[in-house]
Coordinates of C-alpha atoms in Angstrom, one line a residue:
Chain W
M5 CA 32.2 24.4 -18.2
S6 CA 28.9 23.4 -16.7
V7 CA 26.2 21.0 -17.8
P8 CA 23.4 22.8 -19.6
T9 CA 20.0 22.8 -17.9
E10 CA 18.3 21.1 -20.9
H11 CA 20.6 18.0 -20.4
L12 CA 19.7 17.8 -16.7
V13 CA 15.9 18.0 -17.5
I14 CA 16.3 15.4 -20.2
L15 CA 18.1 13.1 -17.8
A16 CA 15.4 13.7 -15.2
G17 CA 12.8 12.9 -17.9
I18 CA 14.5 9.6 -18.7
L19 CA 14.7 8.7 -15.0
F20 CA 11.0 9.6 -14.5
S21 CA 10.0 7.4 -17.5
I22 CA 12.0 4.5 -16.1
G23 CA 10.2 5.0 -12.8
V24 CA 6.8 5.1 -14.4
A25 CA 7.5 2.1 -16.6
G26 CA 8.8 0.1 -13.6
F27 CA 5.7 1.0 -11.6
C28 CA 3.4 -0.1 -14.3
L29 CA 5.2 -3.2 -15.4
R30 CA 6.7 -4.8 -12.3
R31 CA 4.6 -7.0 -10.1
N32 CA 6.8 -7.0 -7.0
L33 CA 5.7 -4.4 -4.5
I34 CA 9.2 -3.6 -3.3
V35 CA 10.3 -2.9 -6.9
M36 CA 7.3 -0.7 -7.4
L37 CA 8.2 1.3 -4.3
M38 CA 11.7 1.7 -5.7
S39 CA 10.3 2.9 -9.0
V40 CA 8.3 5.6 -7.1
E41 CA 11.5 6.6 -5.4
L42 CA 13.1 6.9 -8.9
M43 CA 10.2 9.2 -9.9
L44 CA 10.7 11.4 -6.9
N45 CA 14.4 11.6 -7.5
A46 CA 13.8 12.7 -11.1
A47 CA 11.7 15.5 -9.6
N48 CA 14.5 16.4 -7.2
L49 CA 17.0 16.6 -10.0
T50 CA 14.7 18.9 -12.0
F51 CA 14.2 21.1 -9.0
L52 CA 17.9 21.5 -8.5
A53 CA 18.4 22.1 -12.2
G54 CA 15.8 24.8 -12.0
S55 CA 17.3 26.3 -8.9
R56 CA 20.6 26.7 -10.8
A57 CA 19.0 27.9 -14.0
H58 CA 17.2 30.7 -12.2
S59 CA 20.2 31.8 -10.1
A60 CA 20.6 35.5 -9.5
G61 CA 24.1 36.9 -9.2
G62 CA 25.8 33.5 -8.8
E63 CA 23.5 32.5 -5.9
P64 CA 21.2 29.6 -6.8
M65 CA 17.5 30.2 -6.2
L66 CA 16.6 28.7 -2.8
E67 CA 13.0 27.6 -3.7
G68 CA 14.1 24.6 -5.7
A69 CA 16.7 23.5 -3.3
V70 CA 14.3 23.7 -0.3
F71 CA 11.6 21.9 -2.3
A72 CA 14.1 19.1 -3.0
I73 CA 14.9 18.8 0.8
F74 CA 11.2 18.6 1.6
V75 CA 10.7 15.9 -1.1
I76 CA 13.6 13.8 0.4
V77 CA 11.9 13.9 3.8
V78 CA 8.5 13.1 2.5
A79 CA 9.9 10.3 0.4
A80 CA 11.4 8.8 3.5
V81 CA 8.1 9.0 5.3
E82 CA 6.2 7.5 2.4
A83 CA 8.7 4.6 2.1
S84 CA 8.4 3.8 5.8
V85 CA 4.6 3.6 5.7
G86 CA 4.8 1.8 2.4
L87 CA 7.2 -0.9 3.7
A88 CA 5.0 -1.3 6.8
L89 CA 2.0 -2.0 4.6
V90 CA 4.1 -4.5 2.6
I91 CA 5.0 -6.3 5.8
A92 CA 1.3 -6.4 6.8
L93 CA 0.6 -8.0 3.5
Y94 CA 3.5 -10.5 3.8
R95 CA 2.3 -11.5 7.2
R96 CA -1.1 -12.5 5.8
Q97 CA -0.2 -13.8 2.3
Q98 CA 3.6 -14.8 2.5
T99 CA 4.1 -12.9 -0.8
V100 CA 5.0 -9.3 -1.8
S101 CA 3.4 -9.6 -5.3
V102 CA 0.8 -7.1 -6.3
D103 CA -1.1 -9.9 -7.9
S104 CA -2.1 -11.1 -4.4
L105 CA -4.2 -8.0 -4.0
N106 CA -7.3 -9.6 -5.5
Q107 CA -9.9 -9.7 -2.7
L108 CA -11.6 -6.5 -3.7
G109 CA -13.2 -5.8 -7.1
D110 CA -16.3 -6.4 -9.1
A111 CA -17.0 -10.1 -8.7
Chain A
M25 CA 8.5 30.5 4.2
M26 CA 10.0 30.9 0.8
A27 CA 10.0 34.7 0.9
L28 CA 11.6 34.4 4.3
L29 CA 14.4 32.3 2.9
N30 CA 14.9 34.5 -0.2
N31 CA 15.8 37.5 1.8
S32 CA 19.5 37.9 1.1
A33 CA 20.1 38.8 4.7
M34 CA 18.1 35.7 5.8
E35 CA 16.8 37.5 8.9
F36 CA 13.9 36.0 10.7
Q37 CA 10.6 37.8 10.1
A38 CA 8.4 37.9 13.1
L39 CA 4.8 36.6 12.7
T40 CA 2.3 39.4 12.3
S41 CA -1.1 39.4 14.0
A42 CA -2.7 38.3 10.7
D43 CA -0.4 35.2 10.7
W44 CA -1.6 34.3 14.2
N45 CA -5.3 34.9 13.4
G46 CA -5.2 33.1 10.1
G47 CA -3.1 30.2 11.4
A48 CA -5.1 29.8 14.6
P49 CA -7.3 26.9 13.3
M50 CA -4.2 24.9 12.2
L51 CA -2.5 25.7 15.5
C52 CA -5.5 24.4 17.4
V53 CA -5.4 21.1 15.5
T54 CA -1.6 20.8 16.0
A55 CA -2.1 21.4 19.7
G56 CA -4.8 18.7 19.7
I57 CA -2.3 16.2 18.1
I58 CA 0.4 17.0 20.6
L59 CA -2.0 16.8 23.6
A60 CA -3.6 13.6 22.4
L61 CA -0.1 12.0 22.0
L62 CA 0.9 13.2 25.5
A63 CA -2.4 12.0 27.0
E64 CA -1.6 8.5 25.6
V65 CA 1.9 8.3 27.1
L66 CA 1.3 10.0 30.5
P67 CA 0.0 7.6 33.1
G68 CA -3.6 8.2 34.2
F69 CA -4.4 10.7 31.3
K70 CA -5.9 8.2 28.8
P71 CA -9.4 9.6 28.7
A72 CA -8.0 13.1 28.1
R73 CA -7.4 12.1 24.6
H74 CA -11.0 12.3 23.7
V75 CA -11.2 15.8 25.2
A76 CA -8.1 16.9 23.3
F77 CA -9.6 15.6 20.1
L78 CA -13.0 17.2 20.4
A79 CA -11.7 20.5 22.0
S80 CA -9.1 21.0 19.2
L81 CA -11.7 20.5 16.4
C82 CA -14.3 22.7 18.1
A83 CA -11.7 25.4 18.7
A84 CA -10.5 25.1 15.1
V85 CA -14.2 25.6 13.9
L86 CA -14.6 28.7 16.1
F87 CA -11.4 30.2 14.8
E88 CA -12.4 29.5 11.2
M89 CA -15.7 31.2 12.0
R90 CA -13.7 34.2 13.1
I91 CA -11.8 34.2 9.8
L92 CA -15.1 34.1 8.0
G93 CA -16.1 37.3 9.8
A94 CA -12.8 39.0 9.2
P95 CA -10.7 37.4 6.4
Q96 CA -7.0 37.8 6.9
G97 CA -5.9 37.6 3.3
T98 CA -2.6 36.0 2.4
I99 CA -0.5 35.2 5.4
F100 CA 2.8 33.5 6.3
Q101 CA 4.7 35.6 3.7
G102 CA 2.4 34.8 0.9
T103 CA 2.3 31.0 1.3
F104 CA -1.1 30.5 2.8
S105 CA -4.4 32.3 2.3
A106 CA -6.8 32.7 5.2
D107 CA -9.8 33.9 3.2
R108 CA -13.5 33.1 3.4
A109 CA -13.2 30.1 1.1
S110 CA -10.4 28.4 2.9
A111 CA -12.2 29.1 6.2
L112 CA -15.3 27.4 4.9
W113 CA -13.4 24.4 3.6
G114 CA -11.6 24.2 7.0
I115 CA -15.0 24.0 8.8
L116 CA -16.0 21.2 6.4
F117 CA -12.8 19.3 7.1
C118 CA -13.3 19.6 10.9
F119 CA -16.9 18.3 10.6
S120 CA -15.7 15.5 8.4
G121 CA -13.1 14.5 11.0
L122 CA -15.6 14.9 13.8
L123 CA -18.2 12.7 12.1
A124 CA -15.7 10.0 11.2
W125 CA -14.5 10.0 14.8
L126 CA -18.0 9.8 16.2
Y127 CA -18.8 6.9 13.9
S128 CA -15.6 5.1 14.8
R129 CA -16.7 4.8 18.5
R130 CA -17.6 1.2 19.2
Y131 CA -16.8 0.2 15.6
Y132 CA -13.4 -1.4 16.2
K133 CA -13.1 -4.6 18.1
E134 CA -9.7 -6.3 17.9
E135 CA -8.1 -2.9 17.2
K136 CA -9.2 -1.3 20.4
P137 CA -5.7 -1.0 21.9
F138 CA -4.6 1.1 19.0
L139 CA -7.5 3.6 18.9
A140 CA -5.2 6.4 20.1
E141 CA -3.2 6.0 16.9
H142 CA -6.5 6.1 15.0
D143 CA -7.6 9.4 16.5
I144 CA -4.2 11.0 16.2
L145 CA -3.7 10.0 12.6
M146 CA -7.2 11.4 11.8
L147 CA -6.2 14.8 13.3
C148 CA -3.0 14.8 11.3
S149 CA -5.1 14.3 8.2
V150 CA -7.5 17.1 9.1
L151 CA -4.4 19.4 9.5
G152 CA -3.1 18.3 6.1
M153 CA -6.5 19.1 4.5
M154 CA -6.5 22.6 6.0
L155 CA -3.0 23.2 4.6
M156 CA -4.1 22.0 1.2
A157 CA -7.2 24.2 1.0
G158 CA -5.3 27.3 1.9
A159 CA -2.1 26.7 0.1
E160 CA -0.8 29.6 -2.0
D161 CA 2.3 27.8 -3.2
L162 CA 3.0 24.4 -4.5
L163 CA 5.4 23.4 -1.7
T164 CA 2.8 24.2 1.0
F165 CA 0.2 22.2 -1.0
F166 CA 2.6 19.3 -1.3
V167 CA 3.3 19.2 2.4
G168 CA -0.4 19.3 3.1
L169 CA -1.1 16.6 0.5
E170 CA 1.3 14.2 2.1
L171 CA 0.2 15.1 5.6
L172 CA -3.3 14.1 4.5
S173 CA -2.3 11.0 2.6
V174 CA 0.3 9.3 4.7
P175 CA -2.0 9.0 7.8
L176 CA -4.8 7.8 5.5
Y177 CA -2.7 5.0 4.1
S178 CA -2.3 3.6 7.6
L179 CA -5.9 4.3 8.5
A180 CA -7.2 2.4 5.4
C181 CA -5.1 -0.5 6.6
F182 CA -6.2 -0.1 10.2
R183 CA -8.0 -3.4 10.5
R184 CA -4.9 -5.3 9.5
V185 CA -6.2 -8.7 10.6
R186 CA -8.6 -8.5 7.7
M187 CA -7.1 -9.0 4.2
E188 CA -9.5 -6.6 2.6
S189 CA -8.3 -3.7 4.8
V190 CA -4.6 -4.5 4.1
E191 CA -5.4 -4.6 0.4
A192 CA -7.3 -1.3 0.5
G193 CA -4.4 0.3 2.3
L194 CA -1.8 -1.0 -0.2
R195 CA -3.9 0.0 -3.2
Y196 CA -4.5 3.5 -1.8
F197 CA -0.8 3.8 -1.0
L198 CA 0.4 2.7 -4.4
L199 CA -1.8 5.1 -6.3
G200 CA -1.2 7.9 -3.8
A201 CA 2.6 7.5 -4.1
F202 CA 2.4 7.3 -7.9
A203 CA 0.2 10.5 -7.9
A204 CA 2.7 12.2 -5.6
G205 CA 5.4 11.4 -8.1
L206 CA 3.4 12.8 -11.0
F207 CA 2.6 15.9 -9.0
L208 CA 6.2 16.5 -8.0
F209 CA 7.7 16.0 -11.5
G210 CA 5.0 18.3 -12.9
T211 CA 5.7 21.0 -10.3
A212 CA 9.5 20.6 -11.0
L213 CA 8.9 21.1 -14.8
M214 CA 6.8 24.2 -14.1
Y215 CA 9.6 25.5 -11.8
V216 CA 12.3 25.0 -14.4
A217 CA 10.2 26.8 -17.0
T218 CA 9.0 29.7 -14.9
G219 CA 11.3 29.9 -11.8
T220 CA 8.5 30.2 -9.3
I221 CA 6.3 27.8 -7.3
S222 CA 3.9 30.4 -5.8
L223 CA 0.5 30.6 -7.4
A224 CA 0.7 34.4 -7.5
G225 CA 4.0 34.1 -9.4
L226 CA 2.6 31.5 -11.8
R227 CA -0.4 33.8 -12.5
E228 CA 1.9 36.6 -13.3
T229 CA 4.4 34.8 -15.6
G230 CA 1.8 32.6 -17.2
L231 CA 2.5 29.1 -18.6
D232 CA 3.0 29.3 -22.3
S233 CA 6.1 27.1 -22.9
S234 CA 5.5 23.5 -23.8
L235 CA 7.7 22.4 -20.8
S236 CA 5.4 24.2 -18.4
L237 CA 2.3 22.9 -20.1
L238 CA 3.6 19.3 -19.7
G239 CA 4.2 20.2 -16.1
V240 CA 0.6 21.4 -15.6
A241 CA -0.7 18.3 -17.3
L242 CA 1.2 16.0 -14.9
M243 CA 0.1 18.0 -11.9
A244 CA -3.5 18.0 -13.1
S245 CA -3.5 14.2 -13.5
A246 CA -2.2 13.9 -10.0
L247 CA -5.0 16.0 -8.7
F248 CA -7.5 14.0 -10.8
F249 CA -6.2 10.8 -9.1
K250 CA -7.0 12.4 -5.7
V251 CA -10.5 13.6 -6.6
S252 CA -11.1 10.3 -8.5
V253 CA -12.1 11.6 -11.9
F254 CA -12.2 9.4 -15.1
P255 CA -9.8 7.8 -16.1
F256 CA -8.2 7.8 -12.7
Q257 CA -11.3 6.6 -10.7
F258 CA -10.8 2.8 -10.8
W259 CA -9.3 2.6 -7.2
V260 CA -12.3 4.3 -5.5
P261 CA -14.8 1.5 -5.1
D262 CA -12.1 -1.0 -4.0
V263 CA -10.5 1.3 -1.5
Y264 CA -13.9 2.5 -0.1
Q265 CA -15.1 -1.1 0.3
G266 CA -12.0 -2.5 1.9
S267 CA -11.2 0.3 4.4
P268 CA -12.8 0.4 7.8
T269 CA -16.1 2.2 7.3
P270 CA -15.3 5.2 9.6
V271 CA -12.2 5.8 7.6
T272 CA -14.3 5.6 4.4
V273 CA -16.5 8.3 5.9
F274 CA -13.4 10.5 6.3
M275 CA -12.0 9.6 2.9
A276 CA -15.2 10.1 0.9
T277 CA -15.9 13.5 2.5
G278 CA -12.7 15.2 3.7
T279 CA -10.1 14.0 1.1
K280 CA -12.4 14.8 -1.8
A281 CA -13.2 18.2 -0.4
A282 CA -9.6 19.1 0.1
A283 CA -8.5 18.0 -3.4
F284 CA -11.4 19.9 -5.0
A285 CA -10.6 23.0 -2.9
F286 CA -7.1 23.1 -4.4
L287 CA -8.4 22.2 -7.8
M288 CA -10.7 25.2 -7.8
K289 CA -7.7 27.4 -6.8
V290 CA -5.3 26.2 -9.6
V291 CA -7.8 25.8 -12.4
F292 CA -6.4 29.1 -13.9
L293 CA -3.2 27.2 -14.7
L294 CA -5.0 25.0 -17.2
P295 CA -5.2 26.4 -20.8
A296 CA -8.6 27.5 -21.9
S297 CA -8.6 24.8 -24.6
A298 CA -8.7 22.2 -21.8
A299 CA -12.4 23.0 -21.1
G300 CA -13.6 20.5 -23.7
I301 CA -11.6 17.7 -22.4
L302 CA -12.6 18.5 -18.8
S303 CA -16.3 18.4 -19.7
I304 CA -15.9 15.1 -21.5
M305 CA -14.0 13.7 -18.4
A306 CA -16.8 15.0 -16.1
I307 CA -19.6 13.4 -18.1
A308 CA -17.6 10.1 -18.4
T309 CA -17.0 10.1 -14.7
M310 CA -20.7 10.6 -14.0
A311 CA -21.6 7.9 -16.4
I312 CA -19.1 5.3 -15.0
G313 CA -20.1 6.2 -11.4
N314 CA -23.8 6.0 -11.9
L315 CA -23.9 3.0 -14.2
G316 CA -21.4 1.1 -12.0
A317 CA -23.5 1.8 -8.9
L318 CA -26.6 0.4 -10.5
I319 CA -25.4 -3.2 -10.4
Q320 CA -23.8 -3.2 -6.9
E321 CA -25.1 -5.5 -4.1
D322 CA -22.6 -4.2 -1.5
L323 CA -23.6 -0.8 0.0
K324 CA -20.1 0.5 0.6
R325 CA -19.2 -0.3 -3.0
M326 CA -22.4 1.3 -4.3
L327 CA -21.7 4.4 -2.4
G328 CA -18.1 4.3 -3.7
Y329 CA -19.3 4.4 -7.2
S330 CA -21.8 7.1 -6.3
S331 CA -18.9 9.2 -4.9
V332 CA -17.2 8.9 -8.2
A333 CA -20.3 10.2 -9.9
H334 CA -20.4 13.2 -7.5
A335 CA -16.8 13.9 -8.3
G336 CA -17.9 14.1 -12.0
T337 CA -20.6 16.7 -11.1
L338 CA -18.0 18.8 -9.2
L339 CA -15.7 18.6 -12.1
L340 CA -18.4 20.4 -14.1
V341 CA -18.1 23.4 -11.8
V342 CA -14.4 23.3 -12.2
T343 CA -15.0 23.4 -16.0
S344 CA -17.5 26.3 -15.7
S345 CA -15.0 28.2 -13.6
L346 CA -12.3 27.6 -16.3
I347 CA -14.6 28.8 -19.1
G348 CA -15.7 31.7 -17.1
D349 CA -19.0 32.0 -15.4
P350 CA -20.3 35.6 -15.9
Q351 CA -20.9 35.7 -12.1
A352 CA -17.3 35.5 -11.1
G353 CA -17.7 34.0 -7.6
A354 CA -20.5 31.6 -8.5
P355 CA -18.5 28.4 -9.4
L356 CA -16.6 28.5 -6.1
Q357 CA -19.8 29.1 -4.2
A358 CA -21.5 26.2 -6.0
A359 CA -18.6 23.9 -5.3
L360 CA -18.6 24.9 -1.6
Y361 CA -22.4 24.4 -1.3
Y362 CA -22.3 21.1 -3.2
M363 CA -19.4 19.8 -1.1
A364 CA -21.0 21.0 2.2
A365 CA -24.2 19.1 1.3
Y366 CA -22.1 16.1 0.2
V367 CA -20.0 16.0 3.4
F368 CA -23.0 15.7 5.6
T369 CA -24.9 13.4 3.3
A370 CA -22.1 10.9 2.5
A371 CA -20.8 11.0 6.1
G372 CA -24.3 10.1 7.3
A373 CA -24.8 7.4 4.7
F374 CA -21.4 5.7 5.1
G375 CA -21.6 6.3 8.9
M376 CA -24.9 4.5 9.1
I377 CA -23.3 1.5 7.4
A378 CA -20.5 1.7 10.0
M379 CA -23.1 1.7 12.7
L380 CA -25.1 -1.2 11.3
E381 CA -21.9 -3.2 10.9
G382 CA -21.5 -3.1 14.6
S383 CA -24.4 -5.7 14.7
G384 CA -22.7 -7.9 12.1
E385 CA -20.5 -7.7 9.0
H386 CA -23.3 -8.8 6.7
F387 CA -25.0 -5.4 7.1
T388 CA -22.8 -3.9 4.3
K389 CA -25.0 -5.9 1.9
L390 CA -28.1 -4.3 0.4
E391 CA -30.1 -7.5 1.0
S392 CA -29.6 -7.2 4.8
L393 CA -31.5 -3.9 4.9
R394 CA -34.8 -5.6 4.0
G395 CA -37.5 -4.7 6.5
L396 CA -35.4 -2.1 8.3
G397 CA -38.3 0.3 7.8
T398 CA -40.6 -1.7 10.0
R399 CA -38.1 -2.8 12.6
R400 CA -36.0 0.4 13.0
P401 CA -38.0 3.2 11.5
L402 CA -35.8 6.0 12.7
L403 CA -32.6 4.5 11.3
A404 CA -34.4 3.7 8.0
G405 CA -35.8 7.2 7.9
A406 CA -32.4 8.8 8.3
L407 CA -30.8 6.6 5.7
S408 CA -33.7 7.4 3.3
I409 CA -33.0 11.1 3.8
F410 CA -29.3 10.6 3.0
M411 CA -30.2 8.6 -0.1
L412 CA -32.6 11.2 -1.3
S413 CA -30.1 14.0 -0.8
L414 CA -27.4 12.0 -2.7
G415 CA -29.9 11.7 -5.5
G416 CA -30.6 15.4 -5.4
F417 CA -34.2 15.2 -4.3
P418 CA -35.8 18.6 -3.5
A419 CA -35.9 19.8 0.1
T420 CA -32.5 18.2 0.8
G421 CA -29.0 19.8 0.7
G422 CA -28.1 17.7 -2.3
F423 CA -30.8 19.3 -4.4
F424 CA -29.5 22.8 -4.0
G425 CA -25.9 21.6 -4.5
K426 CA -26.9 20.2 -7.9
Y427 CA -29.0 23.3 -8.6
F428 CA -26.1 25.7 -8.1
V429 CA -23.8 23.5 -10.1
F430 CA -26.1 23.3 -13.1
T431 CA -27.1 26.9 -13.1
S432 CA -23.4 27.8 -13.1
T433 CA -22.6 25.5 -16.0
L434 CA -25.6 26.9 -17.9
R435 CA -24.4 30.4 -17.4
A436 CA -21.0 29.3 -18.8
D437 CA -22.8 28.2 -22.0
M438 CA -22.3 24.4 -21.5
T439 CA -25.8 23.5 -22.4
V440 CA -25.2 20.1 -23.9
V441 CA -23.0 19.0 -21.0
S442 CA -25.5 20.3 -18.4
V443 CA -28.4 18.4 -20.0
L444 CA -26.3 15.2 -20.1
G445 CA -25.3 15.8 -16.4
V446 CA -28.9 16.2 -15.3
L447 CA -30.0 13.1 -17.2
L448 CA -27.2 11.1 -15.5
S449 CA -28.4 12.4 -12.2
V450 CA -31.8 11.0 -12.9
V451 CA -30.2 7.6 -13.7
A452 CA -28.6 7.8 -10.2
L453 CA -32.0 8.0 -8.6
G454 CA -32.5 4.4 -9.8
Y455 CA -30.1 2.9 -7.3
Y456 CA -30.7 5.4 -4.4
L457 CA -34.4 4.6 -4.6
R458 CA -33.6 0.9 -4.7
V459 CA -32.1 1.2 -1.2
I460 CA -35.2 3.0 0.1
M461 CA -37.5 0.4 -1.5
T462 CA -35.5 -2.4 0.1
M463 CA -35.8 -0.9 3.5
W464 CA -39.5 0.0 3.4
M465 CA -41.2 -2.3 1.0
R466 CA -39.6 -5.7 1.4
P467 CA -40.1 -8.1 4.4
P468 CA -37.1 -8.8 6.7
V469 CA -34.8 -11.7 5.9
E470 CA -36.0 -14.8 7.8
G471 CA -34.0 -15.5 11.0
Q472 CA -32.0 -12.3 10.8
A473 CA -31.9 -10.3 14.0
A474 CA -32.7 -6.5 13.7
P475 CA -29.5 -4.4 14.1
S476 CA -29.0 -2.7 17.4
A477 CA -30.0 1.0 17.3
Y478 CA -28.4 2.0 20.5
R479 CA -25.0 3.6 19.8
P480 CA -24.9 7.1 21.4
A481 CA -22.0 8.6 19.5
A482 CA -23.2 7.3 16.1
N483 CA -26.8 8.3 16.8
F484 CA -25.6 11.8 17.7
A485 CA -23.5 12.0 14.4
T486 CA -26.5 10.8 12.4
G487 CA -28.7 13.4 14.0
L488 CA -26.2 16.1 13.2
C489 CA -26.0 14.9 9.6
V490 CA -29.8 14.8 9.2
F491 CA -30.1 18.3 10.7
F492 CA -27.5 19.8 8.3
V493 CA -28.8 17.9 5.2
L494 CA -32.4 19.2 5.9
A495 CA -31.2 22.7 6.9
L496 CA -29.1 23.1 3.7
G497 CA -32.2 21.9 1.8
F498 CA -34.8 24.1 3.5
A499 CA -32.9 27.3 4.1
P500 CA -30.2 27.7 1.4
G501 CA -30.6 31.5 1.5
W502 CA -29.8 31.7 5.2
F503 CA -26.5 29.7 4.7
L504 CA -25.6 31.5 1.5
E505 CA -26.0 34.9 3.2
R506 CA -24.0 34.0 6.3
F507 CA -21.3 31.6 5.1
F508 CA -20.8 31.4 1.4

């Protein structure tokens, strides 16, 4: 007995919402980065669910699986650049809070 | 790529000559990236980096011109289209990269040792833009989007000794990563609903289930983030102000063009009922951009708001293409012409700020331009031409861009929206003319030295921009016949 696709999509939807909520509500840049990762992983889960749902003759459809692999790679790239930016901020401000980003804006 | 993997036998399909011809511009840029990297690590080859940069972009433009003459259709097993539109977009991206590069010469001071990274990241971004504009499936587009964005995050933060630059990089990164998340989840939902990620497949199956409509909505919001349309425009003035100015040149022109290129391609995914919301968003974007710019004292910030307003105008073309212009190809043509004019105008305007900044940081303030007309008439003249073109003054490229946009919206029966759009463009003249007045009619600030006008690379770039802005304004027929 396998898990129905709807359940997987609903689970992914919940994960995605947690990610969005975390991104919008938390002030710590590292936690915000983790929330983005959660959003990307929700997308991955959905891609894999779709890949299984659209299987032909017992073979899962490759598009979804390949897309998920690309997303994993890109997520790693984004995280590395993001963390580098956070370090650049920490060197200047000794904080990783998003509230310290207050130099720019309409005075 | 996908078709290749889907073959049950999984055999490798050799590249056809169309693949080589259509992919040649991207191969040139890739070769440029590799050669520039090699030139940096091999002893004694350091100056070769500049040659690699310029040669790869020039070669890419030549190959794009070849595609313009003989479009290759859909290549790489249906994942990329090398048609006239994507070739034209490609030429614009190359020019955007080239102009940003020219303006970045002599701009950086403490960052001089890292200029190789700067150039290489810029080439990566150009490659990502080309991939985005030609993408025929959502995976290709996503890879292009990230190839464009990730280097730009680091470029925005390139002057990392300055807090403003770090902040701009982080802000751009946070919103870019969030937008990527939205885009991916939207794509994933569409994939679950339809079982395809290729644009041709999506056009065939259509998107009528609520799941796929939710997916389209998420994907569209991600694209709206990138093109900076209301209500996703708030980051633009901050990021444009904080980034190093040559990077702003690149962001304002290339990134915007790439995102709009893809938006024009996927607009068929949106349901017809979205046209009303799109036109409201377009007008709101123009209003926020133009009214916000009116009160700015910082030139980079003012041009940032003006770039938001221009995104609103372009969204009008997207809307008219969704509603259906009776002349089928006209919206795309209008978008291309508008963007071509905007690339040269905005690159020139931001670039001149970069050039002036070389004589002191205070030259980003409007006040510092007082008396520039009498002290440096050539610089002031060029900047005036750019301002007039941004405002859509006749005999400049910006005028014909606006003209084609509004004739297209009128043909699509969007009369009220067009009238509002034209009125808001008139409001915009208020702040563009203010810059011109400050330069020509007010006396110089006491004790402030005139900016240095001798910067060969930047002067050349400014000349190029002036030439194209005027050429697009005086001979639109010639360009339309040959290129669009």
